[in-house]
mmCIF file of C-alpha atoms in Angstrom:
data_model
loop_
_atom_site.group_PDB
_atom_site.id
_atom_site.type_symbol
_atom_site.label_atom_id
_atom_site.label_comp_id
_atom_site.label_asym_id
_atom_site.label_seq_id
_atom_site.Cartn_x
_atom_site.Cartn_y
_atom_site.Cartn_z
ATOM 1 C CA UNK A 1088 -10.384 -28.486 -6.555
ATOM 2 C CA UNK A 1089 -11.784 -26.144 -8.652
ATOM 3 C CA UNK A 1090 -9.769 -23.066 -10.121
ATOM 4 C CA UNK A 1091 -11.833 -20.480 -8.936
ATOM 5 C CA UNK A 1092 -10.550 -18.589 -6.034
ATOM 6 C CA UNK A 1093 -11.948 -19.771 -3.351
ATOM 7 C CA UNK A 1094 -14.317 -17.688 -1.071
ATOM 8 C CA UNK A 1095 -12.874 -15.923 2.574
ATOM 9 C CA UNK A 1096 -14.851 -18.750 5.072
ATOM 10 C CA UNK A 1097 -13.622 -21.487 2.848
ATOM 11 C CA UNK A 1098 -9.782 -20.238 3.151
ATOM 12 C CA UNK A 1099 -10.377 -19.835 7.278
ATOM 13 C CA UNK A 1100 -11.777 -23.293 7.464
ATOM 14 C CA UNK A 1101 -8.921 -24.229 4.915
ATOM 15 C CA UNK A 1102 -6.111 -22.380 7.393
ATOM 16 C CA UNK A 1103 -7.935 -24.077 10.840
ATOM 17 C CA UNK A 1104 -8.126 -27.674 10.325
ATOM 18 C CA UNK A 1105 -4.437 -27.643 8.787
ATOM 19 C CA UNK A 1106 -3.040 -26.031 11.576
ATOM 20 C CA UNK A 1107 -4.954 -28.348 13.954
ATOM 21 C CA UNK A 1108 -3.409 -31.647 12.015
ATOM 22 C CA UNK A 1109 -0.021 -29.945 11.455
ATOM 23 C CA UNK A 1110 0.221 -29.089 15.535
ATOM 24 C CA UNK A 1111 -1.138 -32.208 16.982
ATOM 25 C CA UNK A 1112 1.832 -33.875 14.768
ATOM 26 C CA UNK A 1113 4.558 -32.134 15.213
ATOM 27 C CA UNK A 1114 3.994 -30.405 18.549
ATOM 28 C CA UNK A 1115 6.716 -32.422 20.468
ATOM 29 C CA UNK A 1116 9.302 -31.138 18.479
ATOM 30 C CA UNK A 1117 8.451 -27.770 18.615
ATOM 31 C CA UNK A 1118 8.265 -28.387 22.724
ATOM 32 C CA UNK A 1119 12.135 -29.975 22.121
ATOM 33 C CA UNK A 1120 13.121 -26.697 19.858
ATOM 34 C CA UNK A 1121 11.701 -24.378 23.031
ATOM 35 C CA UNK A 1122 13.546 -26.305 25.476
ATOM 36 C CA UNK A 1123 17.083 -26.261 23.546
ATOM 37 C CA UNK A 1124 16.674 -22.726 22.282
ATOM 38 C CA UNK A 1125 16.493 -21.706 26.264
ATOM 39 C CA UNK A 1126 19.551 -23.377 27.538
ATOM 40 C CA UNK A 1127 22.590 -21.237 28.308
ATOM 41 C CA UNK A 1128 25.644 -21.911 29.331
ATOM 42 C CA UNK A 1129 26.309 -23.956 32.195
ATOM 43 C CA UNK A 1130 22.761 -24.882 32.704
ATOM 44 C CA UNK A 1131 22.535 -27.618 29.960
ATOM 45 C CA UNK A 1132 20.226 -30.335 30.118
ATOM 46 C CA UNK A 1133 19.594 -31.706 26.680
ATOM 47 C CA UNK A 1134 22.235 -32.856 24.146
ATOM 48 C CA UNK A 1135 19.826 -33.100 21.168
ATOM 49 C CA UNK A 1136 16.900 -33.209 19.516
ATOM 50 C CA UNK A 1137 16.194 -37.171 20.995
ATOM 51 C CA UNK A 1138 17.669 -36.485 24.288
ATOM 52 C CA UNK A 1139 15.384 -33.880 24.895
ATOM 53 C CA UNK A 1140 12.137 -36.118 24.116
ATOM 54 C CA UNK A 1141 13.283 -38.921 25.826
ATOM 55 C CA UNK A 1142 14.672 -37.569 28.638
ATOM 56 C CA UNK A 1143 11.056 -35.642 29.084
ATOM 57 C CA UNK A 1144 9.063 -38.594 28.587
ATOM 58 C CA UNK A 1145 10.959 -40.569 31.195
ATOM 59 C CA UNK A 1146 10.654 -37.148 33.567
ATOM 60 C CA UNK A 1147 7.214 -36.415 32.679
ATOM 61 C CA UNK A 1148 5.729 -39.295 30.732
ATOM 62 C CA UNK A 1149 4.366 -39.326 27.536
ATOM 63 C CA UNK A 1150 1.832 -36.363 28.131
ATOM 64 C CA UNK A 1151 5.262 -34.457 28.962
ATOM 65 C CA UNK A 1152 5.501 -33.897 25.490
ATOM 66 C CA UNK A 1153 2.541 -32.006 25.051
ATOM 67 C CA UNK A 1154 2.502 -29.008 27.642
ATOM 68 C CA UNK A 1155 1.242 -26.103 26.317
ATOM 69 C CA UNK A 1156 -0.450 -28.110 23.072
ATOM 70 C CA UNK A 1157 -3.953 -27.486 24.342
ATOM 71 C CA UNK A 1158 -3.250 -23.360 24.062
ATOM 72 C CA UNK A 1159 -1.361 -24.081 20.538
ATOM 73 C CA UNK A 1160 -4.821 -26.009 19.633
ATOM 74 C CA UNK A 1161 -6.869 -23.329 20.410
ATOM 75 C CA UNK A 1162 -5.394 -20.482 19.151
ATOM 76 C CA UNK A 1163 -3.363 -21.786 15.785
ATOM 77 C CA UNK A 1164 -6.617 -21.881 13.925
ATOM 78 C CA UNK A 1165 -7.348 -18.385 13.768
ATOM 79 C CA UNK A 1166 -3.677 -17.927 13.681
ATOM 80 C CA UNK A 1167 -3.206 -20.313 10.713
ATOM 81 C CA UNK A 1168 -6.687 -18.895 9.116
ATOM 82 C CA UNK A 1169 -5.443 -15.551 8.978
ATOM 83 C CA UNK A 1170 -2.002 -16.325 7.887
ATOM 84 C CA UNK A 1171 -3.127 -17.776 4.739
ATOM 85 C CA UNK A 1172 -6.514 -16.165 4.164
ATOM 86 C CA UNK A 1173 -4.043 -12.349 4.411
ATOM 87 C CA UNK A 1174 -1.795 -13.467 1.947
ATOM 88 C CA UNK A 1175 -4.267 -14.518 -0.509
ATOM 89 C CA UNK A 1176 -5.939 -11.425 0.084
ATOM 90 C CA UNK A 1177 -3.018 -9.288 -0.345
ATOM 91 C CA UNK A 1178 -2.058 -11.101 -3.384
ATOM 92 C CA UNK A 1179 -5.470 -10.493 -4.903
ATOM 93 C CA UNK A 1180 -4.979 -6.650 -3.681
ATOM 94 C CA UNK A 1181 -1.652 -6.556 -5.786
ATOM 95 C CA UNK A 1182 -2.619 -8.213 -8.762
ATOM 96 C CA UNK A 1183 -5.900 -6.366 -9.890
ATOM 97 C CA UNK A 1184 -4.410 -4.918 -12.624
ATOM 98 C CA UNK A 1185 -4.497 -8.768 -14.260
ATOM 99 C CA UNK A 1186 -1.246 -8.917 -14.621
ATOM 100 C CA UNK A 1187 1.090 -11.786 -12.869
ATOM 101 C CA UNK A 1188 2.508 -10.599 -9.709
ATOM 102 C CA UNK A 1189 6.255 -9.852 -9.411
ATOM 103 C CA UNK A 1190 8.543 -11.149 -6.598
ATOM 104 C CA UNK A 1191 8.660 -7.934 -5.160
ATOM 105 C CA UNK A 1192 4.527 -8.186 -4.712
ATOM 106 C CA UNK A 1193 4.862 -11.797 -3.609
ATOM 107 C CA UNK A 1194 7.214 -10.521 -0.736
ATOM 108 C CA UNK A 1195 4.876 -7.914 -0.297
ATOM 109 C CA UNK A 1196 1.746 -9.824 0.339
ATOM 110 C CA UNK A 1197 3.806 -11.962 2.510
ATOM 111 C CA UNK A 1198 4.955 -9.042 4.554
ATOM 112 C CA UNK A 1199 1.215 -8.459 5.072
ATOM 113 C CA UNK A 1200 0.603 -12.177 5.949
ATOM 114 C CA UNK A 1201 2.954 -12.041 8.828
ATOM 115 C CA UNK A 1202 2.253 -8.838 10.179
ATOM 116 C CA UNK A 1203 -1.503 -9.572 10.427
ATOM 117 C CA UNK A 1204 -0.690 -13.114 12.490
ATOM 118 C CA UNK A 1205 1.125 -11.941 15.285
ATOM 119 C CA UNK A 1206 -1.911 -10.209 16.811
ATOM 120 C CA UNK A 1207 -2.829 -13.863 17.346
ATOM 121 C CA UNK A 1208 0.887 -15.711 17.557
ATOM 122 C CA UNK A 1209 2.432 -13.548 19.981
ATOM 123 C CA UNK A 1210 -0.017 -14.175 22.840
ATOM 124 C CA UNK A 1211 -0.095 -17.613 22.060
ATOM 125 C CA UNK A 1212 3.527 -18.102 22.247
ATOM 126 C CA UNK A 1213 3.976 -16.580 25.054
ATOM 127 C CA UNK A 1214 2.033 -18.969 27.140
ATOM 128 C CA UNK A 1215 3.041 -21.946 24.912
ATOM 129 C CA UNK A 1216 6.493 -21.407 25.650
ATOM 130 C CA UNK A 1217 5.927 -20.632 29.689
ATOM 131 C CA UNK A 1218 4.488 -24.649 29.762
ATOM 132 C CA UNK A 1219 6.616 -26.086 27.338
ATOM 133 C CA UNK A 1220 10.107 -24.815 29.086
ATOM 134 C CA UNK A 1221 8.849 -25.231 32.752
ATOM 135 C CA UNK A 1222 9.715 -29.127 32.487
ATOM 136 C CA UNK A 1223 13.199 -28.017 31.751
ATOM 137 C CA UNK A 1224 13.680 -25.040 35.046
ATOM 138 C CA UNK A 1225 12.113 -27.908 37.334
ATOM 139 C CA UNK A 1226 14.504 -30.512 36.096
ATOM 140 C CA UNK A 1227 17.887 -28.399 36.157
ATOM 141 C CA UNK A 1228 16.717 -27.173 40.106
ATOM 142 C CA UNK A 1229 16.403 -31.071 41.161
ATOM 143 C CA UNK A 1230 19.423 -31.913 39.232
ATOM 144 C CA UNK A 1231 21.661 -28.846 41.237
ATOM 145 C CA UNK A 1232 19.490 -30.117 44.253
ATOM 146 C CA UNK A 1233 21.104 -33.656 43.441
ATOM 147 C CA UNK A 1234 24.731 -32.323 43.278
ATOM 148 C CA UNK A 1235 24.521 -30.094 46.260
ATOM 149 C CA UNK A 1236 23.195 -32.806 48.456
ATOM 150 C CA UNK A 1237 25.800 -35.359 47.062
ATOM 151 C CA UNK A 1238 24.654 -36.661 44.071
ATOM 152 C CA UNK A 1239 24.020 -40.611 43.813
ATOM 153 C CA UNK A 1240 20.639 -42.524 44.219
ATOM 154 C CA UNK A 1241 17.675 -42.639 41.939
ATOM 155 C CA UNK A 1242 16.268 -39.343 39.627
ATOM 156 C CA UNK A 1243 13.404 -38.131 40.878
ATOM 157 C CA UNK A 1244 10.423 -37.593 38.518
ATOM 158 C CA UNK A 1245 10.137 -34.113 38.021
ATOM 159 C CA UNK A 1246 6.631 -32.600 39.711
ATOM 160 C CA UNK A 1247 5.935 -30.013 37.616
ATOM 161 C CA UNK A 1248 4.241 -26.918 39.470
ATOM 162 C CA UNK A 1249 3.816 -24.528 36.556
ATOM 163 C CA UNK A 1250 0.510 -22.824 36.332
ATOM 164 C CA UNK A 1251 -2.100 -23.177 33.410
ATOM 165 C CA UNK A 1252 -2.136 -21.386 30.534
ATOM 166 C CA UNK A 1253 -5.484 -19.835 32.027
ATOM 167 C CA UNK A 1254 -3.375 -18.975 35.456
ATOM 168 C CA UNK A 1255 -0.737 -17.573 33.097
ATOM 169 C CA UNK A 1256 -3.049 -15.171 31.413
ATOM 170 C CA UNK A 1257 -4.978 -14.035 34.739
ATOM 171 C CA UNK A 1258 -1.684 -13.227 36.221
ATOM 172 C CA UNK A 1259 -0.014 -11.876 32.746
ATOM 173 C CA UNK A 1260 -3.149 -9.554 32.537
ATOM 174 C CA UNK A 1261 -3.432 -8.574 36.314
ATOM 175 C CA UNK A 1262 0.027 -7.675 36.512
ATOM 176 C CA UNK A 1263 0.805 -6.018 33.344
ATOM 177 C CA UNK A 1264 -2.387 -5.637 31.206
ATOM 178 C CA UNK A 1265 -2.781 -6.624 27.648
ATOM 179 C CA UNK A 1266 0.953 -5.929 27.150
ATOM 180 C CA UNK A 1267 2.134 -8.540 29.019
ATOM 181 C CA UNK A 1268 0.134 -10.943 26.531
ATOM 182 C CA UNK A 1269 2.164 -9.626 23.576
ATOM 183 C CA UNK A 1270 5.957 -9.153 25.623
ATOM 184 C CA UNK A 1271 8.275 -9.920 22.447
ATOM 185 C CA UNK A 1272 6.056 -8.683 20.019
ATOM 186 C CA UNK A 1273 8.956 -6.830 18.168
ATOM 187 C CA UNK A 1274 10.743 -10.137 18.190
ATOM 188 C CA UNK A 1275 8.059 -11.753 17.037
ATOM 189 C CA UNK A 1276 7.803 -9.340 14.114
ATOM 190 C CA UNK A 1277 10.839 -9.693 13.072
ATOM 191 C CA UNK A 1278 10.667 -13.436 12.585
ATOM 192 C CA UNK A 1279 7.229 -13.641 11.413
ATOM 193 C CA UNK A 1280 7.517 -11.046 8.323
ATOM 194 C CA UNK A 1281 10.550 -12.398 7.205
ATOM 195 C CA UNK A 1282 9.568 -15.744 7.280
ATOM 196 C CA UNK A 1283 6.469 -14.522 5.167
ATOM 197 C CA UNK A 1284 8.267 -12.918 3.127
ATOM 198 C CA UNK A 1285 10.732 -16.006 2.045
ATOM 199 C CA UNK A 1286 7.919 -18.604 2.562
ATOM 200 C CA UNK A 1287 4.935 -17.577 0.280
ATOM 201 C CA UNK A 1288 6.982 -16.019 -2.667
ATOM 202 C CA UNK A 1289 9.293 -19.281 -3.012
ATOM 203 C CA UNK A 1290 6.200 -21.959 -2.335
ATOM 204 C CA UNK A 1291 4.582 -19.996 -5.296
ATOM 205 C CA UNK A 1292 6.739 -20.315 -7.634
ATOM 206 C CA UNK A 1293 7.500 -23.945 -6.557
ATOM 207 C CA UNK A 1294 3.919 -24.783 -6.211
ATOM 208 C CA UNK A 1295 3.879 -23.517 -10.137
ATOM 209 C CA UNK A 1296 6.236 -25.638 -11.113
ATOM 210 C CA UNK A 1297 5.612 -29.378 -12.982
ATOM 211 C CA UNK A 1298 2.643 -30.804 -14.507
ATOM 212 C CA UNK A 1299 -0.847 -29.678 -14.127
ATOM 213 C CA UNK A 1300 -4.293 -31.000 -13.528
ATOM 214 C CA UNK A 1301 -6.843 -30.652 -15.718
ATOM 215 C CA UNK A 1302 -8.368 -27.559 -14.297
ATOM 216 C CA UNK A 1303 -4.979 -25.994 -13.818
ATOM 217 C CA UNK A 1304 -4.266 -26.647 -9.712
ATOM 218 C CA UNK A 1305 -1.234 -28.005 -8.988
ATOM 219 C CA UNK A 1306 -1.241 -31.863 -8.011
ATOM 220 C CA UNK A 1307 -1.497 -33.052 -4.278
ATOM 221 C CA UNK A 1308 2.108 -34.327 -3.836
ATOM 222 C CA UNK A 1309 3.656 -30.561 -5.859
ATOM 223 C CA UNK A 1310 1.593 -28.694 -3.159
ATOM 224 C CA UNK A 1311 2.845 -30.957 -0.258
ATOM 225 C CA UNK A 1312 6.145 -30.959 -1.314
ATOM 226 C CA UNK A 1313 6.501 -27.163 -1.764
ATOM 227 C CA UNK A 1314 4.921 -26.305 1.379
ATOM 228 C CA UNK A 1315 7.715 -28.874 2.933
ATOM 229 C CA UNK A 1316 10.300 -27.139 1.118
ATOM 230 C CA UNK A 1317 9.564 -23.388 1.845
ATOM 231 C CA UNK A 1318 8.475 -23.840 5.644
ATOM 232 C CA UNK A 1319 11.691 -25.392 5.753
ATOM 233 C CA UNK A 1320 14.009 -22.862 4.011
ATOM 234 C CA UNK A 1321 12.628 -20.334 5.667
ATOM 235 C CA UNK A 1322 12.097 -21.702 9.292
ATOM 236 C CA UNK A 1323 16.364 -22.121 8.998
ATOM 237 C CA UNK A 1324 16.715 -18.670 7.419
ATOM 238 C CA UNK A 1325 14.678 -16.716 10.823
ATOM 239 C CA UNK A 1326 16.224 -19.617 13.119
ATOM 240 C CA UNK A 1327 18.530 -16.855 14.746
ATOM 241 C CA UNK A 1328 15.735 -14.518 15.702
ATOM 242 C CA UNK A 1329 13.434 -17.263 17.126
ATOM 243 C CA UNK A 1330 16.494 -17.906 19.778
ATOM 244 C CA UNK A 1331 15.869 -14.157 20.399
ATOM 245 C CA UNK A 1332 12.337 -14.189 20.395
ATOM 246 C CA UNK A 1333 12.144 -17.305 22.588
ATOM 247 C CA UNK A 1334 14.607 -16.083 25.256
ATOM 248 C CA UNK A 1335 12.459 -12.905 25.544
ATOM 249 C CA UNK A 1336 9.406 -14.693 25.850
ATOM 250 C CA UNK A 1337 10.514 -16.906 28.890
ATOM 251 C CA UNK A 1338 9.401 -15.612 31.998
ATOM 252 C CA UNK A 1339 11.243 -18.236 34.237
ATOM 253 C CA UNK A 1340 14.430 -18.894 34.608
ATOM 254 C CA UNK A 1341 17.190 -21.670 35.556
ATOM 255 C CA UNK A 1342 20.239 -20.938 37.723
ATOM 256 C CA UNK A 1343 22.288 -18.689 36.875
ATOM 257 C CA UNK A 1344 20.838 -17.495 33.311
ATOM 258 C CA UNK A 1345 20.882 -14.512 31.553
ATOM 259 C CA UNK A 1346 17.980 -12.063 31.349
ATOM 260 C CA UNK A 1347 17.081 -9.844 29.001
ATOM 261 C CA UNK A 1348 15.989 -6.415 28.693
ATOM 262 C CA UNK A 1349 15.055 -6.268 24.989
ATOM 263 C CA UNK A 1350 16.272 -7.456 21.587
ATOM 264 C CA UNK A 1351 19.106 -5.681 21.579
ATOM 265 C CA UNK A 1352 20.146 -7.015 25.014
ATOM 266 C CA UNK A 1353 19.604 -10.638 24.113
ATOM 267 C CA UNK A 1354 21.564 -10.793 20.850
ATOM 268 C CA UNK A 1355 24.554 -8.447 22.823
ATOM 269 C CA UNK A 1356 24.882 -11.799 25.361
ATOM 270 C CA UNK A 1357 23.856 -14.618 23.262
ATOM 271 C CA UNK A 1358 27.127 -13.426 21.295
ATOM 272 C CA UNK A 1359 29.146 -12.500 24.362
ATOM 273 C CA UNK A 1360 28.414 -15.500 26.867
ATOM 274 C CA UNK A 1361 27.798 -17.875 23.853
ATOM 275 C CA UNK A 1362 28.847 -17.242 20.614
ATOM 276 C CA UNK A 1363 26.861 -17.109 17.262
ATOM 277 C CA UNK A 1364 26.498 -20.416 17.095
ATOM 278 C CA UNK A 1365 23.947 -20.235 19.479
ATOM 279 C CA UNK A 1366 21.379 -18.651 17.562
ATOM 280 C CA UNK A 1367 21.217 -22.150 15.708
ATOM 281 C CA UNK A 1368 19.856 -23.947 18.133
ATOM 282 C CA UNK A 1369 17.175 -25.789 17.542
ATOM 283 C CA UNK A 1370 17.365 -24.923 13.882
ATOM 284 C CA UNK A 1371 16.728 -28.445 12.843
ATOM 285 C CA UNK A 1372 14.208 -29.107 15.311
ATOM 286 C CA UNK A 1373 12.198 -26.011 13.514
ATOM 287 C CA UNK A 1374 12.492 -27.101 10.450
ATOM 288 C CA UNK A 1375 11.446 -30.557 11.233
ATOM 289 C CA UNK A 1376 8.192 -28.760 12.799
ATOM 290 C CA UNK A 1377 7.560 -25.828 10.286
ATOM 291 C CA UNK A 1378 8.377 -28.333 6.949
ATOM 292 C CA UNK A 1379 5.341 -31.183 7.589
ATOM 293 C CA UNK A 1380 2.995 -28.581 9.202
ATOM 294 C CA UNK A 1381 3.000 -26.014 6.210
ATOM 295 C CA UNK A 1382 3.411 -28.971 3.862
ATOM 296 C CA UNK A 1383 0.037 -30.176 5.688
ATOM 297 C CA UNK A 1384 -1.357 -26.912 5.157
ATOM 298 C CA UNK A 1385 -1.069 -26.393 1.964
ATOM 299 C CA UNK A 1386 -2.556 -29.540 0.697
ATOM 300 C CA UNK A 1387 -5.676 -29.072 3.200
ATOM 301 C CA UNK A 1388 -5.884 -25.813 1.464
ATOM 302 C CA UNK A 1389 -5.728 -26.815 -1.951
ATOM 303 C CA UNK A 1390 -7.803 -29.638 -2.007
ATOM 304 C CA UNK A 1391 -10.522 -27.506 -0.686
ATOM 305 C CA UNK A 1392 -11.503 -28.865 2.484
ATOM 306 C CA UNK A 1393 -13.626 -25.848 3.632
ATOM 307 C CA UNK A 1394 -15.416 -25.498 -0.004
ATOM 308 C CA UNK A 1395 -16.568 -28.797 1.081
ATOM 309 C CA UNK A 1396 -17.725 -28.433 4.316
ATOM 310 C CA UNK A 1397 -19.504 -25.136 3.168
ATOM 311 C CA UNK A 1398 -21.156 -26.869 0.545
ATOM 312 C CA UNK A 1399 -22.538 -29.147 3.218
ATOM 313 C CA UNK A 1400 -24.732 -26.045 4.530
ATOM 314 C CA UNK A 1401 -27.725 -24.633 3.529
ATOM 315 C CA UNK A 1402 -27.337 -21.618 1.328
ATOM 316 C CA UNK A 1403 -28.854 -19.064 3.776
ATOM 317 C CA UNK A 1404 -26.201 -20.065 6.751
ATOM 318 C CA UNK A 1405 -23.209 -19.245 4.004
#
């Protein structure tokens, strides 16, 4: 890759096709972190991690693990594009005077990064997590339907009857407008800057780390590894808000769980009915998600995929 800054369509193309890769990897963890974040007491399901996934694939079969991927698909390329192209274009704002930026403008530029995406990632969590949890309600009302008709004989494979994401959306939008699209959004904020904040600064300065190549990028496995390293540090660090964010966002719910009125609400009995260790759920599962898919991302967007592909075209269609 050369070390010329790459162009705006290049870093959107860049931002896209890692996201794609990233998701379609990791997406049946992230539908396992959804599904243990939502549990409350008395209405557990899932021990761990591998419980989850197996006990979904043997409810659901393999496609189990992938509700909700298809809206994830769709909308995590623009929301990966603009993650990384408003970073790099904060970055560039902040350091026009030629000198190297300072961790205070790294954090800065992050801050941007995050608060641009969740025009994009709040809408598309939403529905996400409506299909990825509704395995989970269905499976929790046939297991209390088990136990009040006497337990014994053979599980039942749960029939799902959650809508589509496009059902979702009609009803979100008929009902409540655009708003209901973005319900959490202040949640969302307050993961999504802070994770900004922590993740671009610290894969910076890891990324700058090491040996060079000879035009000055860092080599393939520095980038991958520091895009493993500060998804991961960072996904654990805004762990506790997720929980929030997630239980917000959930729009069904089992027997006899908690709602919420806002983000004060939630955290107020998460740490009554709960306790704080509850706002680590799923922490490993999230980092085991965010770690490969920014690691992914990063290398896509170093080697220069998109510089490629736009080198493919004619110079007029640029």
């Amino acid at each position: 890759m050369s070390n010329k800054s790459p162009i705006l369509p290049a870093k959107l193309i860049n931002g896209g096709i890692a996201g794609l890769i990233g998701v379609t990897c990791v997406f049946p963890i992230d539908l396992a972190k959804t599904r243990l974040q939502n549990q409350q007491i008395g209405s557990r399901i899932y021990t761990s991690m591998s419980d989850c996934l197996i006990k979904t694939i043997r409810s659901e079969g393999f496609c189990g693990m992938y509700r909700g991927a298809a809206v994830n698909l769709t909308l995590v390329t623009p929301e990966k594009a603009i993650k990384l192209a408003a970073n790099d274009f904060f970055r560039h704002q902040l350091s026009k005077d030629g000198r190297k930026l300072t961790l205070v403008r790294e954090m800065l530029a992050g801050s941007g990064a995050g608060t641009c995406q969740v025009i994009v990632t709040t809408p598309m969590e939403m529905l996400k997590i409506q299909l990825q949890d509704a395995g989970r309600i269905e499976a929790q009302r046939k297991l209390i339907g088990q136990h009040a008709g006497g337990g014994g004989g053979k599980v039942n494979v749960v029939q799902l009857k959650s809508p589509t994401a496009l059902q979702l959306s009609r009803d979100l939008l008929k009902d409540k407008g655009i708003a209901g699209l973005y319900k959490g959004l202040g949640a969302t904020l307050l993961r999504d800057v802070p994770f900004s904040i922590i993740y671009f600064p610290l894969f910076a300065n890891l990324n700058s780390l090491g040996r060079r190549n000879a035009d000055g990028s860092a080599p393939f496995y520095i980038s991958f590894l520091a895009g493993c390293f500060a998804g991961c540090a960072a996904a654990v660090a805004v762990n506790p808000v997720d929980v929030v964010k997630t239980r917000l966002q959930s729009l069904a719910r089992g027997c006899h769980e908690d709602t919420y009125s806002g983000v004060k609400d939630c955290i107020s009995k998460i740490l009554c009915h709960e306790g704080p260790s509850a706002f680590l759920k799923g922490s490993y599962c999230r980092a085991l998600v965010i770690a490969p898919l920014f690691g992914i991302a990063q290398v896509v967007y170093f080697l220069g995929v998109g510089e490629f592909v736009l080198s493919l075209l004619p110079e007029q269609k640029r």
